[in-house]
Amino acid sequence: QVQLVESGGGLVQAGGSLRLSCAASGRSFSVYAMGWFRQAPGKERDVVAVISASGANTVYADSVKGRFTISRENANNTVFLQMNSLKLEDTATYFCAARFTGTAYYLRSYTYTAPSEYNYWGQGTQVSVSS
């Protein structure tokens, strides 16, 4: 069980940067794989970046590779999304998600990229990029 609260969204000019944070409360944060997803008006929710429970493995959407970085600090129960070189197309509501993986070592290395694979979701934070 985990509760997720996103923060850090806002309005930024194209080419600028934002850092989103997802604070988790509840049971041990380290037993969850984490992900950032986004949804724009009229479009499906899609993966942005995900990270394994161990933090060792990450996967990025092609559209954000080289611009965004996902990271986690288990001691602080927080996952981050550093967003650089923002584009108009990045405008969306960004959601933090968690999937329970347990403590088995091999499971903690797995990454998940489909929204349906996640058990818990935050309320979302709006990111708007202007020109």
PDB file of C-alpha atoms in Angstrom:
ATOM      1  CA  GLN A   1       0.000   0.000   0.000  1.00  0.00           C
ATOM      2  CA  VAL A   2       1.300   3.394  -0.970  1.00  0.00           C
ATOM      3  CA  GLN A   3      -0.121   6.869  -1.476  1.00  0.00           C
ATOM      4  CA  LEU A   4       1.436   9.143  -4.102  1.00  0.00           C
ATOM      5  CA  VAL A   5       1.413  12.931  -4.348  1.00  0.00           C
ATOM      6  CA  GLU A   6       2.991  14.745  -7.300  1.00  0.00           C
ATOM      7  CA  SER A   7       4.346  18.273  -7.218  1.00  0.00           C
ATOM      8  CA  GLY A   8       6.536  20.593  -9.261  1.00  0.00           C
ATOM      9  CA  GLY A   9       4.362  21.168 -12.296  1.00  0.00           C
ATOM     10  CA  GLY A  10       3.688  24.588 -13.725  1.00  0.00           C
ATOM     11  CA  LEU A  11       4.067  26.882 -16.706  1.00  0.00           C
ATOM     12  CA  VAL A  12       7.459  27.063 -18.381  1.00  0.00           C
ATOM     13  CA  GLN A  13       8.784  28.440 -21.652  1.00  0.00           C
ATOM     14  CA  ALA A  14       9.973  26.112 -24.377  1.00  0.00           C
ATOM     15  CA  GLY A  15      13.584  25.173 -23.775  1.00  0.00           C
ATOM     16  CA  GLY A  16      13.222  25.520 -20.033  1.00  0.00           C
ATOM     17  CA  SER A  17      13.323  22.954 -17.250  1.00  0.00           C
ATOM     18  CA  LEU A  18      11.134  21.585 -14.492  1.00  0.00           C
ATOM     19  CA  ARG A  19      11.652  18.927 -11.858  1.00  0.00           C
ATOM     20  CA  LEU A  20       8.645  16.901 -10.824  1.00  0.00           C
ATOM     21  CA  SER A  21       8.558  15.138  -7.481  1.00  0.00           C
ATOM     22  CA  CYS A  22       6.415  12.240  -6.319  1.00  0.00           C
ATOM     23  CA  ALA A  23       6.255  11.771  -2.569  1.00  0.00           C
ATOM     24  CA  ALA A  24       5.128   8.379  -1.318  1.00  0.00           C
ATOM     25  CA  SER A  25       3.644   7.446   2.017  1.00  0.00           C
ATOM     26  CA  GLY A  26       2.698   4.076   3.415  1.00  0.00           C
ATOM     27  CA  ARG A  27       4.721   0.885   3.458  1.00  0.00           C
ATOM     28  CA  SER A  28       8.305   0.500   2.318  1.00  0.00           C
ATOM     29  CA  PHE A  29       8.941   2.567  -0.806  1.00  0.00           C
ATOM     30  CA  SER A  30      11.780   0.316  -1.925  1.00  0.00           C
ATOM     31  CA  VAL A  31       9.451  -2.574  -2.840  1.00  0.00           C
ATOM     32  CA  TYR A  32       7.749  -0.607  -5.640  1.00  0.00           C
ATOM     33  CA  ALA A  33       8.732  -0.062  -9.225  1.00  0.00           C
ATOM     34  CA  MET A  34       7.865   3.524 -10.139  1.00  0.00           C
ATOM     35  CA  GLY A  35       6.875   5.369 -13.260  1.00  0.00           C
ATOM     36  CA  TRP A  36       5.933   8.718 -14.726  1.00  0.00           C
ATOM     37  CA  PHE A  37       3.118   8.847 -17.274  1.00  0.00           C
ATOM     38  CA  ARG A  38       1.438  11.746 -19.034  1.00  0.00           C
ATOM     39  CA  GLN A  39      -1.877  12.452 -20.685  1.00  0.00           C
ATOM     40  CA  ALA A  40      -2.754  15.352 -22.960  1.00  0.00           C
ATOM     41  CA  PRO A  41      -6.335  16.357 -23.815  1.00  0.00           C
ATOM     42  CA  GLY A  42      -7.893  13.898 -26.242  1.00  0.00           C
ATOM     43  CA  LYS A  43      -4.976  11.471 -25.999  1.00  0.00           C
ATOM     44  CA  GLU A  44      -4.288   8.230 -24.149  1.00  0.00           C
ATOM     45  CA  ARG A  45      -2.153   8.048 -21.049  1.00  0.00           C
ATOM     46  CA  ASP A  46       1.345   7.031 -22.086  1.00  0.00           C
ATOM     47  CA  VAL A  47       4.661   6.227 -20.470  1.00  0.00           C
ATOM     48  CA  VAL A  48       7.271   8.927 -19.989  1.00  0.00           C
ATOM     49  CA  ALA A  49       9.890   7.162 -17.879  1.00  0.00           C
ATOM     50  CA  VAL A  50       9.998   4.237 -15.470  1.00  0.00           C
ATOM     51  CA  ILE A  51      12.481   2.953 -12.909  1.00  0.00           C
ATOM     52  CA  SER A  52      12.871  -0.434 -11.251  1.00  0.00           C
ATOM     53  CA  ALA A  53      12.389  -0.955  -7.531  1.00  0.00           C
ATOM     54  CA  SER A  54      16.147  -1.301  -7.130  1.00  0.00           C
ATOM     55  CA  GLY A  55      16.747   1.917  -9.063  1.00  0.00           C
ATOM     56  CA  ALA A  56      19.256   0.143 -11.287  1.00  0.00           C
ATOM     57  CA  ASN A  57      17.173   0.048 -14.463  1.00  0.00           C
ATOM     58  CA  THR A  58      15.259   2.748 -16.335  1.00  0.00           C
ATOM     59  CA  VAL A  59      13.231   3.000 -19.538  1.00  0.00           C
ATOM     60  CA  TYR A  60      12.330   6.205 -21.389  1.00  0.00           C
ATOM     61  CA  ALA A  61       9.842   7.023 -24.100  1.00  0.00           C
ATOM     62  CA  ASP A  62      11.606   7.816 -27.367  1.00  0.00           C
ATOM     63  CA  SER A  63      10.137  11.316 -27.324  1.00  0.00           C
ATOM     64  CA  VAL A  64      11.936  12.247 -24.086  1.00  0.00           C
ATOM     65  CA  LYS A  65      15.237  10.376 -24.358  1.00  0.00           C
ATOM     66  CA  GLY A  66      18.157  12.677 -23.755  1.00  0.00           C
ATOM     67  CA  ARG A  67      15.918  15.347 -22.223  1.00  0.00           C
ATOM     68  CA  PHE A  68      14.258  13.743 -19.183  1.00  0.00           C
ATOM     69  CA  THR A  69      15.793  11.798 -16.304  1.00  0.00           C
ATOM     70  CA  ILE A  70      13.955   9.654 -13.773  1.00  0.00           C
ATOM     71  CA  SER A  71      15.548   8.952 -10.408  1.00  0.00           C
ATOM     72  CA  ARG A  72      14.544   7.800  -6.962  1.00  0.00           C
ATOM     73  CA  GLU A  73      15.684   8.381  -3.412  1.00  0.00           C
ATOM     74  CA  ASN A  74      14.358   5.507  -1.355  1.00  0.00           C
ATOM     75  CA  ALA A  75      15.561   7.033   1.904  1.00  0.00           C
ATOM     76  CA  ASN A  76      13.250   9.998   1.228  1.00  0.00           C
ATOM     77  CA  ASN A  77      10.412   7.974  -0.338  1.00  0.00           C
ATOM     78  CA  THR A  78      10.563  10.170  -3.428  1.00  0.00           C
ATOM     79  CA  VAL A  79      10.838   9.695  -7.183  1.00  0.00           C
ATOM     80  CA  PHE A  80      11.852  12.573  -9.458  1.00  0.00           C
ATOM     81  CA  LEU A  81      11.490  13.484 -13.096  1.00  0.00           C
ATOM     82  CA  GLN A  82      14.011  16.057 -14.270  1.00  0.00           C
ATOM     83  CA  MET A  83      12.655  17.634 -17.449  1.00  0.00           C
ATOM     84  CA  ASN A  84      15.060  19.647 -19.599  1.00  0.00           C
ATOM     85  CA  SER A  85      14.731  21.246 -23.032  1.00  0.00           C
ATOM     86  CA  LEU A  86      10.969  21.246 -22.719  1.00  0.00           C
ATOM     87  CA  LYS A  87       8.892  21.364 -25.877  1.00  0.00           C
ATOM     88  CA  LEU A  88       5.314  22.435 -26.562  1.00  0.00           C
ATOM     89  CA  GLU A  89       4.488  18.762 -27.117  1.00  0.00           C
ATOM     90  CA  ASP A  90       5.397  17.999 -23.490  1.00  0.00           C
ATOM     91  CA  THR A  91       2.296  19.838 -22.289  1.00  0.00           C
ATOM     92  CA  ALA A  92       0.185  17.314 -20.375  1.00  0.00           C
ATOM     93  CA  THR A  93      -0.937  16.154 -16.978  1.00  0.00           C
ATOM     94  CA  TYR A  94       1.870  14.091 -15.468  1.00  0.00           C
ATOM     95  CA  PHE A  95       1.061  11.163 -13.193  1.00  0.00           C
ATOM     96  CA  CYS A  96       3.238   9.221 -10.797  1.00  0.00           C
ATOM     97  CA  ALA A  97       2.538   5.493 -10.511  1.00  0.00           C
ATOM     98  CA  ALA A  98       3.723   2.582  -8.365  1.00  0.00           C
ATOM     99  CA  ARG A  99       3.730  -1.172  -8.845  1.00  0.00           C
ATOM    100  CA  PHE A 100       4.354  -3.553  -5.955  1.00  0.00           C
ATOM    101  CA  THR A 101       7.242  -5.931  -6.667  1.00  0.00           C
ATOM    102  CA  GLY A 102       8.223  -7.272  -3.251  1.00  0.00           C
ATOM    103  CA  THR A 103      11.706  -8.009  -1.993  1.00  0.00           C
ATOM    104  CA  ALA A 104      12.865 -10.787  -4.339  1.00  0.00           C
ATOM    105  CA  TYR A 105      16.099  -9.587  -5.871  1.00  0.00           C
ATOM    106  CA  TYR A 106      15.273 -10.482  -9.466  1.00  0.00           C
ATOM    107  CA  LEU A 107      11.858  -8.796  -9.329  1.00  0.00           C
ATOM    108  CA  ARG A 108      13.404  -5.584  -8.064  1.00  0.00           C
ATOM    109  CA  SER A 109      15.310  -5.253 -11.335  1.00  0.00           C
ATOM    110  CA  TYR A 110      12.212  -5.281 -13.576  1.00  0.00           C
ATOM    111  CA  THR A 111      10.744  -2.261 -15.339  1.00  0.00           C
ATOM    112  CA  TYR A 112       7.139  -1.805 -16.489  1.00  0.00           C
ATOM    113  CA  THR A 113       5.955   0.583 -19.197  1.00  0.00           C
ATOM    114  CA  ALA A 114       2.199  -0.019 -19.525  1.00  0.00           C
ATOM    115  CA  PRO A 115      -0.247   1.953 -17.361  1.00  0.00           C
ATOM    116  CA  SER A 116      -2.216  -1.243 -16.711  1.00  0.00           C
ATOM    117  CA  GLU A 117       0.798  -2.753 -14.948  1.00  0.00           C
ATOM    118  CA  TYR A 118       0.697  -0.213 -12.107  1.00  0.00           C
ATOM    119  CA  ASN A 119      -1.323  -0.577  -8.936  1.00  0.00           C
ATOM    120  CA  TYR A 120      -1.285   2.936  -7.502  1.00  0.00           C
ATOM    121  CA  TRP A 121      -1.543   6.420  -8.990  1.00  0.00           C
ATOM    122  CA  GLY A 122      -1.142   9.987  -7.863  1.00  0.00           C
ATOM    123  CA  GLN A 123      -3.590  12.775  -8.658  1.00  0.00           C
ATOM    124  CA  GLY A 124      -1.460  14.286 -11.406  1.00  0.00           C
ATOM    125  CA  THR A 125       0.321  17.598 -11.846  1.00  0.00           C
ATOM    126  CA  GLN A 126      -0.083  19.912 -14.829  1.00  0.00           C
ATOM    127  CA  VAL A 127       2.880  20.839 -17.002  1.00  0.00           C
ATOM    128  CA  SER A 128       2.280  23.571 -19.573  1.00  0.00           C
ATOM    129  CA  VAL A 129       4.981  24.608 -22.026  1.00  0.00           C
ATOM    130  CA  SER A 130       4.602  27.906 -23.849  1.00  0.00           C
ATOM    131  CA  SER A 131       6.464  29.611 -26.683  1.00  0.00           C
TER     132      SER A 131
END
